[in-house]
Short mmCIF file of C-alpha atoms in Angstrom, two decimals:
data_model
loop_
_atom_site.label_atom_id
_atom_site.label_comp_id
_atom_site.label_asym_id
_atom_site.label_seq_id
_atom_site.Cartn_x
_atom_site.Cartn_y
_atom_site.Cartn_z
CA MET V 128 6.62 18.84 15.86
CA LYS V 129 5.49 18.17 19.42
CA HIS V 130 6.78 20.62 22.03
CA TYR V 131 8.46 17.84 24.02
CA LEU V 132 10.41 16.72 20.92
CA ASN V 133 11.62 20.28 20.37
CA HIS V 134 12.64 20.39 24.03
CA LEU V 135 14.51 17.08 23.76
CA LEU V 136 16.31 18.11 20.57
CA SER V 137 17.31 21.40 22.17
CA LEU V 138 18.86 19.53 25.11
CA LEU V 139 20.68 17.08 22.84
CA SER V 140 22.12 19.93 20.75
CA GLN V 141 24.16 20.82 23.84
CA HIS V 142 25.96 17.47 23.54
CA PRO V 143 27.47 17.39 20.03
CA GLU V 144 29.77 14.54 21.08
CA MET V 145 26.79 12.18 21.16
CA LYS V 146 24.69 10.53 18.50
CA TYR V 147 21.04 9.81 19.17
CA VAL V 148 17.94 8.05 17.90
CA ILE V 149 14.51 9.27 18.99
CA SER V 150 11.47 7.10 18.27
CA GLU V 151 8.03 8.47 19.05
CA LYS V 152 5.01 6.16 19.02
CA LEU V 153 1.43 7.36 19.27
CA TRP V 154 -0.71 4.29 19.88
CA GLN V 155 -4.49 3.93 20.07
CA THR V 156 -6.57 0.81 20.43
CA ASP V 157 -10.21 -0.20 20.47
CA PHE V 158 -10.14 -3.65 22.05
CA LEU V 159 -13.34 -5.69 22.17
CA ARG V 160 -13.43 -9.01 23.98
CA PHE V 161 -16.44 -11.30 23.67
CA TYR V 162 -17.31 -14.27 25.87
CA HIS V 163 -20.14 -16.82 25.55
CA SER V 164 -21.31 -14.90 22.45
CA GLN V 165 -21.72 -11.68 24.48
CA THR V 166 -19.54 -8.58 24.68
CA ASN V 167 -17.37 -9.05 27.75
CA TYR V 168 -15.71 -5.65 27.71
CA ASN V 169 -14.56 -2.94 25.32
CA ILE V 170 -11.44 -0.90 26.03
CA SER V 171 -10.45 2.25 24.18
CA LYS V 172 -7.12 3.70 25.21
CA ASP V 173 -4.17 5.61 23.86
CA ASN V 174 -0.54 6.06 24.78
CA THR V 175 2.37 8.20 23.68
CA ALA V 176 5.86 6.81 24.21
CA LEU V 177 9.38 7.93 23.45
CA GLU V 178 12.33 5.60 23.08
CA ILE V 179 15.69 7.38 23.13
CA SER V 180 19.05 5.77 22.41
CA LEU V 181 22.24 7.73 23.08
CA TYR V 182 25.67 6.83 21.67
CA LYS V 183 28.92 8.27 22.99
CA GLY V 184 31.75 6.73 21.08
CA LYS V 185 31.13 3.01 21.38
CA LYS V 186 29.05 3.32 24.53
CA SER V 187 25.28 3.45 24.40
CA TYR V 188 22.31 3.84 26.70
CA SER V 189 18.59 3.54 25.90
CA PHE V 190 15.53 4.57 27.88
CA ASN V 191 11.77 4.96 27.46
CA ILE V 192 9.38 7.70 28.54
CA ASP V 193 5.61 7.19 28.59
CA ASP V 194 3.37 10.24 28.22
CA PRO V 195 6.43 12.50 27.80
CA THR V 196 6.68 15.96 29.28
CA ALA V 197 9.59 18.40 29.47
CA GLY V 198 10.02 17.51 33.15
CA LYS V 199 10.16 13.76 32.50
CA ILE V 200 12.65 14.32 29.67
CA ASP V 201 14.90 16.50 31.85
CA LYS V 202 15.03 13.85 34.57
CA ALA V 203 15.53 10.85 32.22
CA LEU V 204 18.20 12.58 30.14
CA ALA V 205 20.15 13.71 33.21
CA ASN V 206 20.12 10.13 34.47
CA ALA V 207 21.29 8.81 31.08
CA LEU V 208 24.16 11.31 30.89
CA ALA V 209 25.27 10.33 34.38
CA LEU V 210 25.33 6.63 33.48
CA ILE V 211 26.64 6.40 29.92
CA ASP V 212 30.31 6.98 30.76
CA MET V 213 30.23 4.08 33.23
CA LEU V 214 29.00 1.57 30.65
CA PRO V 215 31.22 -0.84 28.68
CA GLU V 216 32.00 -0.21 25.05
CA ASP V 217 30.54 -2.27 22.24
CA PRO V 218 33.56 -2.94 20.00
CA ASP V 219 31.27 -3.76 17.05
CA PHE V 220 29.31 -0.51 17.05
CA VAL V 221 30.07 1.64 13.99
CA ASP V 222 27.19 4.02 13.35
CA ILE V 223 23.43 4.46 13.56
CA GLU V 224 21.09 4.21 10.58
CA ASN V 225 21.89 6.59 7.70
CA ASP V 226 19.43 5.50 5.00
CA PRO V 227 18.03 8.78 3.57
CA THR V 228 15.32 7.08 1.47
CA VAL V 229 11.93 8.67 2.04
CA VAL V 230 9.04 6.44 1.05
CA THR V 231 5.95 7.86 -0.61
CA GLN V 232 3.39 7.69 2.16
CA ARG V 233 0.62 5.18 1.61
CA ARG V 234 -2.78 6.39 2.71
CA LYS V 235 -3.94 4.32 5.67
CA ALA V 236 -7.45 4.03 7.00
CA ASN V 237 -8.17 4.77 10.64
CA ASN V 238 -9.86 1.49 11.47
CA ILE V 239 -10.78 2.61 14.98
CA LYS V 240 -13.12 5.17 13.39
CA ASP V 241 -14.08 3.09 10.38
CA ILE V 242 -15.06 -0.01 12.41
CA PRO V 243 -16.94 1.36 15.43
CA LEU V 244 -18.29 -0.80 18.24
CA SER V 245 -21.75 -0.97 16.68
CA ARG V 246 -20.32 -2.44 13.47
CA LYS V 247 -18.21 -4.93 15.39
CA THR V 248 -21.16 -6.14 17.44
CA ASP V 249 -23.34 -6.46 14.32
CA ILE V 250 -20.70 -8.70 12.74
CA LEU V 251 -20.28 -10.79 15.86
CA THR V 252 -24.06 -11.20 16.21
CA VAL V 253 -24.24 -12.77 12.75
CA ILE V 254 -21.40 -15.16 13.59
CA ALA V 255 -22.78 -16.00 17.03
CA ASP V 256 -26.28 -16.71 15.69
CA SER V 257 -24.85 -19.02 13.02
CA ALA V 258 -22.69 -20.93 15.55
CA ALA V 259 -25.58 -21.22 18.05
CA LYS V 260 -27.56 -23.38 15.61
CA PHE V 261 -24.93 -26.08 16.19
CA GLY V 262 -24.66 -25.64 19.95
CA PHE V 263 -21.54 -23.46 19.88
CA ASP V 264 -20.81 -20.15 21.64
CA ILE V 265 -18.14 -17.80 20.36
CA PHE V 266 -15.24 -16.29 22.29
CA GLY V 267 -12.40 -14.05 21.21
CA THR V 268 -11.22 -10.54 20.41
CA PHE V 269 -11.86 -7.87 17.80
CA ILE V 270 -9.03 -5.33 17.92
CA CYS V 271 -8.43 -2.20 15.86
CA ASN V 272 -5.27 -0.17 16.43
CA ARG V 273 -3.91 3.05 15.05
CA GLU V 274 -0.19 3.69 15.39
CA GLU V 275 1.78 6.73 14.27
CA TYR V 276 5.58 6.70 14.30
CA HIS V 277 8.10 9.52 14.12
CA LEU V 278 11.83 8.74 14.01
CA ILE V 279 14.58 11.35 14.26
CA ASN V 280 18.29 10.66 14.52
CA SER V 281 21.53 12.60 14.53
CA ASN V 282 22.41 11.34 11.05
CA GLY V 283 19.63 13.52 9.66
CA LEU V 284 16.76 11.05 9.46
CA ASP V 285 13.33 12.53 10.10
CA LYS V 286 10.66 10.04 9.04
CA THR V 287 7.03 9.41 9.85
CA TRP V 288 4.71 6.50 9.07
CA GLU V 289 1.51 4.93 10.31
CA VAL V 290 -0.31 1.60 10.50
CA SER V 291 -3.86 0.67 11.45
CA PRO V 292 -4.00 -3.10 11.97
CA ILE V 293 -7.12 -5.22 12.50
CA TYR V 294 -7.25 -8.48 14.43
CA LEU V 295 -10.43 -10.57 14.60
CA GLU V 296 -10.20 -13.96 16.30
CA VAL V 297 -13.30 -16.08 16.77
CA LYS V 298 -13.07 -19.29 18.76
CA ALA V 299 -16.25 -21.38 18.68
CA VAL V 300 -16.70 -23.70 21.68
CA HIS V 301 -19.29 -26.48 21.88
CA ASN V 302 -21.51 -26.07 24.93
CA VAL V 303 -21.28 -29.76 25.88
CA SER V 304 -18.16 -31.37 24.42
CA GLN V 305 -15.97 -28.20 24.75
CA ILE V 306 -14.50 -28.93 21.30
CA THR V 307 -13.03 -25.70 19.88
CA VAL V 308 -12.48 -24.42 16.35
CA LEU V 309 -10.95 -21.15 15.20
CA GLU V 310 -11.33 -18.57 12.45
CA THR V 311 -9.34 -15.33 12.10
CA PHE V 312 -9.12 -12.22 9.95
CA GLY V 313 -6.39 -9.61 9.87
CA GLY V 314 -4.88 -6.85 7.80
CA GLU V 315 -5.46 -3.13 7.38
CA ASP V 316 -8.09 -2.97 4.63
CA PHE V 317 -11.45 -3.99 6.09
CA SER V 318 -13.07 -3.90 2.66
CA ARG V 319 -11.33 -7.26 2.17
CA PHE V 320 -13.35 -8.80 5.01
CA ASP V 321 -16.09 -11.08 3.69
CA LEU V 322 -18.52 -11.85 6.51
CA LYS V 323 -20.21 -14.70 4.64
CA ALA V 324 -16.92 -16.37 3.73
CA PHE V 325 -15.64 -15.93 7.29
CA THR V 326 -18.81 -17.43 8.80
CA ASP V 327 -18.90 -20.26 6.25
CA GLY V 328 -15.29 -21.14 7.06
CA LEU V 329 -16.07 -21.29 10.77
CA LEU V 330 -19.23 -23.35 10.19
CA THR V 331 -17.34 -25.88 8.08
CA LYS V 332 -15.04 -26.54 11.03
CA ILE V 333 -18.00 -26.58 13.42
CA ARG V 334 -19.62 -29.31 11.34
CA TYR V 335 -16.43 -31.37 11.43
CA ALA V 336 -16.35 -30.83 15.20
CA GLY V 337 -19.67 -32.63 15.58
CA ASN V 338 -18.08 -35.99 14.76
CA GLU V 339 -16.77 -38.68 17.08
CA VAL V 340 -13.67 -37.84 19.17
CA VAL V 341 -10.74 -40.28 18.91
CA ASP V 342 -7.08 -40.62 19.87
CA VAL V 343 -4.31 -41.47 17.44
CA GLU V 344 -1.08 -43.25 18.18
CA ALA V 345 2.33 -41.63 18.03
CA GLY V 346 3.93 -41.90 14.62
CA HIS V 347 4.57 -40.18 11.32
CA TYR V 348 1.47 -38.96 9.49
CA ASP V 349 0.56 -37.26 6.26
CA VAL V 350 -0.93 -33.98 7.42
CA ILE V 351 -2.60 -30.95 5.95
CA LEU V 352 -1.46 -27.86 7.81
CA ALA V 353 -3.91 -24.96 7.78
CA PRO V 354 -2.46 -21.59 6.64
CA ARG V 355 -2.17 -20.48 10.27
CA CYS V 356 0.09 -23.44 11.06
CA ILE V 357 2.53 -23.20 8.17
CA ALA V 358 2.67 -19.42 8.63
CA GLU V 359 3.65 -19.89 12.27
CA PHE V 360 6.30 -22.47 11.41
CA VAL V 361 7.79 -20.08 8.85
CA GLN V 362 7.74 -17.25 11.38
CA TYR V 363 9.83 -19.43 13.70
CA LEU V 364 12.08 -20.37 10.78
CA SER V 365 12.61 -16.70 9.91
CA HIS V 366 14.49 -16.16 13.19
CA GLY V 367 17.28 -18.19 11.62
CA MET V 368 17.15 -16.05 8.47
CA SER V 369 18.33 -12.99 10.40
CA ALA V 370 21.85 -11.60 10.51
CA HIS V 371 21.50 -11.62 14.30
CA ALA V 372 21.02 -15.41 14.32
CA LEU V 373 23.96 -15.82 11.94
CA ASP V 374 26.14 -13.75 14.27
CA GLN V 375 24.98 -15.84 17.25
CA HIS V 376 25.79 -19.09 15.41
CA SER V 377 22.17 -20.19 15.79
CA SER V 378 21.16 -20.10 12.12
CA TYR V 379 20.42 -23.17 10.04
CA PHE V 380 21.18 -21.03 6.97
CA ASP V 381 24.81 -20.33 7.89
CA GLY V 382 26.86 -20.86 4.70
CA LYS V 383 23.75 -21.66 2.64
CA ILE V 384 23.24 -18.48 0.57
CA ALA V 385 22.44 -19.50 -3.04
CA GLU V 386 22.00 -23.13 -1.91
CA GLN V 387 18.92 -25.22 -2.72
CA VAL V 388 17.55 -25.84 0.78
CA PHE V 389 13.90 -26.66 -0.01
CA PRO V 390 11.89 -28.07 -2.92
CA ALA V 391 11.45 -25.75 -5.89
CA GLN V 392 7.80 -25.11 -5.04
CA ILE V 393 8.79 -23.21 -1.86
CA THR V 394 9.11 -19.44 -2.20
CA ILE V 395 9.02 -17.12 0.82
CA VAL V 396 9.04 -13.32 0.55
CA ASP V 397 9.07 -10.61 3.20
CA ASP V 398 6.68 -8.21 1.47
CA PRO V 399 5.65 -5.00 3.26
CA GLU V 400 3.89 -3.78 0.10
CA ASP V 401 1.25 -6.52 -0.12
CA ALA V 402 -2.11 -4.84 0.52
CA ASP V 403 -3.48 -7.99 2.18
CA LEU V 404 -0.93 -7.69 4.99
CA ILE V 405 -0.27 -5.25 7.81
CA THR V 406 2.35 -3.11 6.11
CA SER V 407 4.95 -0.57 7.12
CA ASP V 408 7.03 2.00 5.23
CA TYR V 409 10.13 1.72 7.45
CA ASN V 410 11.67 -0.62 9.97
CA HIS V 411 12.18 0.45 13.59
CA GLU V 412 15.53 2.07 12.68
CA GLY V 413 14.02 4.21 9.92
CA HIS V 414 15.37 2.17 7.01
CA ALA V 415 12.99 1.94 4.05
CA TYR V 416 11.19 -1.43 4.27
CA LYS V 417 11.02 -3.04 0.82
CA PRO V 418 10.13 -6.53 -0.45
CA LEU V 419 12.89 -9.09 0.02
CA THR V 420 12.89 -12.63 -1.31
CA LEU V 421 14.21 -15.00 1.36
CA ILE V 422 13.59 -18.32 -0.42
CA ASP V 423 13.27 -18.37 -4.21
CA LYS V 424 12.04 -21.67 -5.62
CA GLY V 425 13.74 -23.48 -2.78
CA VAL V 426 17.00 -21.49 -2.92
CA PHE V 427 18.05 -19.47 0.13
CA LYS V 428 18.66 -15.91 -1.07
CA ALA V 429 19.20 -13.49 1.80
CA PHE V 430 19.39 -12.79 5.52
CA THR V 431 17.28 -10.01 6.98
CA CYS V 432 19.83 -7.45 8.09
CA GLY V 433 19.58 -4.12 9.86
CA ASN V 434 22.18 -1.41 10.33
CA TYR V 435 24.10 -2.84 13.32
CA TYR V 436 24.56 -6.34 11.92
CA ALA V 437 25.37 -5.06 8.45
CA HIS V 438 28.42 -3.38 9.98
CA LYS V 439 29.23 -6.37 12.19
CA THR V 440 28.76 -9.21 9.68
CA GLY V 441 29.42 -7.48 6.37
CA LEU V 442 26.06 -8.67 5.01
CA PRO V 443 24.08 -6.32 2.76
CA LYS V 444 21.82 -4.01 4.74
CA ASN V 445 18.19 -4.38 3.74
CA GLY V 446 16.35 -3.32 6.88
CA ASN V 447 13.87 -6.19 6.63
CA THR V 448 12.35 -7.70 9.77
CA ALA V 449 10.33 -10.69 8.45
CA SER V 450 7.15 -9.03 9.72
CA CYS V 451 5.29 -9.47 6.41
CA LEU V 452 6.02 -13.04 5.39
CA LYS V 453 4.34 -14.59 2.35
CA ILE V 454 4.50 -18.24 1.34
CA ALA V 455 3.75 -18.61 -2.35
CA SER V 456 0.66 -20.64 -3.23
CA GLY V 457 0.68 -23.76 -5.40
CA ASP V 458 -1.66 -25.42 -7.88
CA LYS V 459 -3.85 -27.79 -5.83
CA THR V 460 -7.28 -27.32 -4.31
CA LEU V 461 -7.81 -28.25 -0.69
CA ASP V 462 -10.16 -31.03 -1.80
CA GLU V 463 -7.45 -32.43 -4.08
CA MET V 464 -4.97 -32.49 -1.21
CA LEU V 465 -7.47 -34.14 1.11
CA GLY V 466 -8.31 -36.68 -1.58
CA SER V 467 -4.69 -37.80 -1.83
CA ILE V 468 -4.55 -38.90 1.84
CA GLU V 469 -5.63 -42.40 2.81
CA LYS V 470 -5.10 -41.81 6.53
CA GLY V 471 -3.77 -38.61 8.01
CA LEU V 472 -4.53 -35.46 9.95
CA TYR V 473 -5.86 -31.97 9.35
CA ILE V 474 -4.24 -29.55 11.82
CA SER V 475 -5.97 -26.19 12.27
CA SER V 476 -3.83 -24.39 14.81
CA LEU V 477 -0.74 -24.72 17.01
CA HIS V 478 -0.04 -23.88 20.61
CA TYR V 479 2.80 -23.60 23.11
CA MET V 480 5.62 -24.05 20.62
CA ASN V 481 9.20 -23.85 21.83
CA PHE V 482 12.52 -24.33 20.11
CA ILE V 483 14.58 -27.32 21.16
CA ASN V 484 17.56 -26.37 19.00
CA PRO V 485 17.19 -23.21 16.87
CA ARG V 486 20.18 -24.03 14.67
CA GLU V 487 18.61 -27.38 13.77
CA THR V 488 15.15 -25.70 13.63
CA SER V 489 13.83 -28.41 15.95
CA LEU V 490 10.87 -27.53 18.12
CA THR V 491 7.98 -29.05 20.01
CA GLY V 492 4.40 -27.96 20.49
CA LEU V 493 0.74 -28.90 20.62
CA THR V 494 -2.18 -28.89 18.21
CA ARG V 495 -5.44 -27.21 19.22
CA ASP V 496 -8.71 -25.65 18.01
CA GLY V 497 -9.59 -28.38 15.58
CA THR V 498 -7.43 -31.41 14.84
CA PHE V 499 -9.24 -33.87 12.59
CA LEU V 500 -8.71 -37.37 11.23
CA ILE V 501 -8.59 -37.82 7.46
CA GLU V 502 -9.68 -41.22 6.15
CA ASN V 503 -9.92 -42.14 2.48
CA GLY V 504 -9.71 -38.51 1.40
CA LYS V 505 -12.37 -37.18 3.81
CA ILE V 506 -12.34 -35.52 7.23
CA THR V 507 -14.15 -38.02 9.44
CA LYS V 508 -13.45 -37.57 13.17
CA VAL V 509 -12.20 -35.14 15.78
CA VAL V 510 -8.77 -35.98 17.23
CA ASN V 511 -7.68 -35.12 20.74
CA ASN V 512 -4.94 -32.52 20.82
CA LEU V 513 -1.52 -33.91 19.98
CA ARG V 514 2.08 -33.18 20.85
CA PHE V 515 4.57 -33.02 18.01
CA THR V 516 8.35 -32.71 17.74
CA GLU V 517 9.73 -31.69 14.37
CA ARG V 518 12.41 -29.79 12.50
CA ILE V 519 10.88 -26.92 10.55
CA VAL V 520 13.28 -27.53 7.67
CA ASN V 521 11.99 -31.11 7.45
CA ILE V 522 8.41 -29.86 7.35
CA LEU V 523 9.21 -27.64 4.38
CA LYS V 524 11.27 -30.33 2.68
CA ASN V 525 8.34 -32.74 3.03
CA ILE V 526 5.73 -30.43 1.51
CA THR V 527 4.37 -32.20 -1.56
CA ALA V 528 1.51 -29.85 -2.43
CA LEU V 529 0.40 -26.28 -1.79
CA GLU V 530 -3.09 -24.89 -2.14
CA ASN V 531 -3.83 -22.67 -5.11
CA LYS V 532 -4.79 -19.71 -2.91
CA SER V 533 -3.36 -17.97 0.12
CA VAL V 534 -5.03 -16.24 3.05
CA THR V 535 -3.84 -13.60 5.48
CA VAL V 536 -3.20 -14.87 8.99
CA PRO V 537 -2.95 -12.34 11.85
CA PHE V 538 -0.96 -12.86 15.03
CA SER V 539 -1.30 -10.76 18.16
CA GLY V 540 0.77 -10.74 21.30
CA ASN V 541 -2.15 -9.20 23.25
CA TYR V 542 0.38 -7.69 25.63
CA GLU V 543 1.25 -4.05 26.34
CA PHE V 544 0.46 -2.43 22.95
CA PHE V 545 -1.46 -5.46 21.57
CA SER V 546 1.10 -5.67 18.76
CA ILE V 547 -0.35 -7.19 15.60
CA GLU V 548 1.50 -8.67 12.63
CA SER V 549 0.38 -10.80 9.72
CA SER V 550 1.58 -13.47 7.32
CA LYS V 551 0.09 -14.94 4.17
CA ALA V 552 0.00 -18.64 3.41
CA PRO V 553 -1.89 -21.49 1.70
CA HIS V 554 -2.84 -24.90 3.06
CA VAL V 555 0.07 -27.32 2.60
CA LEU V 556 0.31 -31.11 2.44
CA VAL V 557 3.23 -32.47 4.46
CA ARG V 558 4.37 -36.09 4.46
CA GLU V 559 5.81 -37.87 7.51
CA PHE V 560 4.90 -35.28 10.17
CA ASN V 561 6.09 -36.53 13.57
CA ILE V 562 3.38 -36.90 16.23
CA THR V 563 4.95 -37.89 19.55
CA SER V 564 1.89 -38.37 21.79
CA SER V 565 -1.76 -37.58 22.47
CA THR V 566 -2.79 -35.25 25.25
CA LYS V 567 -5.95 -37.36 25.68
CA THR V 568 -7.89 -34.09 25.87
CA ILE V 569 -9.68 -31.70 23.53
#
C-alpha cells in the first residue's frame, strides 16, 4: 500500500466516530491527435488522485487530492474535519457500500505499452493513404489509457481493479467540399482491431460522400441509424433507467417494471463482462459489477441502483452504472434494411443532443459526419446536416428491423482524464423519424 494511504488511514483511525470511503486512481494516457493526415501532437502524462468521502452521522463531506502527499492529506483532512459539523444532514443517508464480493481479477493488457506511437502512426498512414486517393484528409484522436483503482472504506472493503481503454476516431474530410465521414474503434483488446475492415468501412462512406449534396424537407422519414446513433440514444435513455432518475421523478420507466414498453425484438443489457467492451470489475463504490438485463424482449426489467438509492428507494441494489450497454442484434443484413426503403435517410452520427423533457425522453439534436439520402433501396446523395426532435421511446418503438451483427462504439469525453466508455449496437431501421429542419450546411 502506498505510504500516503497508510498515513491517511492512520489519521482516520483517530476518528472512530466517522465512516469513510477512499478512492485512489492512478491514470496514464498516451494521447495522439492527428490533423490533415499528419501527427499534430502526442501527449503522454500520468496522474494520481485521491477522492475521500467522510460521513459523521448523516453529515458528509468529500474532497479530492491530486498527486497526494502526507502534507497535502494533513491540510485537506484538517479542513474537512473543521467543516463537516457545520453541514446539513442528509435524512436519507443510511450507510456506505458493504458488498464484500471480491471479483476474480481479469488480466488486462497495458495498451499504452502494447500500442506504441510507431504502431499508431503506421496504422494511421495506411488509413490516410487510402483516404487521400479520394481527396480526403483524416483528422482525429488515437488514445490509449491505463487506469488502476484502489477503493478502501470503513465497512471493510479493500478492492483493486484496472482498465486499459482504447479510443480511435478517424474523421475524413474532403479537401474541397468539406464533407465529413467518421469511423471509430474502441475497447480494451486491440487484437480485435481489423485495419482492413476499419479502412474499408471508412472508404465506403467516403465513396458515398462523393455524390451530389441535397437538402430534404422537414417531415417524418424512414431512417437507418448507424450503431453509433442508436447506442447514443440508448445511453441517453439509460439515465431514466437509474434509481436516481426514479427518485427525482424524471424517469419514463416509473411504475413500468415488468411492463412491455418496446417491441419484443428490443433487448438491452448492461454487460461489464463482454470482452468487446471496456469492462470493469466494480462500480465506483466498490460493488461488484455484473451483467444486468434492463430490457428483455421489450419488457422493462430493472433500474440501475447503487448503495445510496437502494436504501432511499427500496429498489434492489445491483451496483450497475449503464457503462457497458449492449443492444441485441437482429436477423437482417444492412443491405436488406436499405432495400426495404423507397425514400429515407442513413444517419451516421449525432451531435449537440440535449434533453427537452427527460421524463418523456424527448430531445433535440443534429446529424453530422455523413447523412445520406436513400432512394429505391440505395444510398444516392449526401444530405446537409439536419435537426431532429424526437422521443427516444418512440424511436425504439418504431424500430422494425435490426442488423444481424453488432459493433462496439466508443465514446470519449476528451476532458480531464479523457474518460472512455463503450456500447455495442447494430444498425437499426426506424420508421417515422422526425426531421424538423435542415441546417443548409454540411
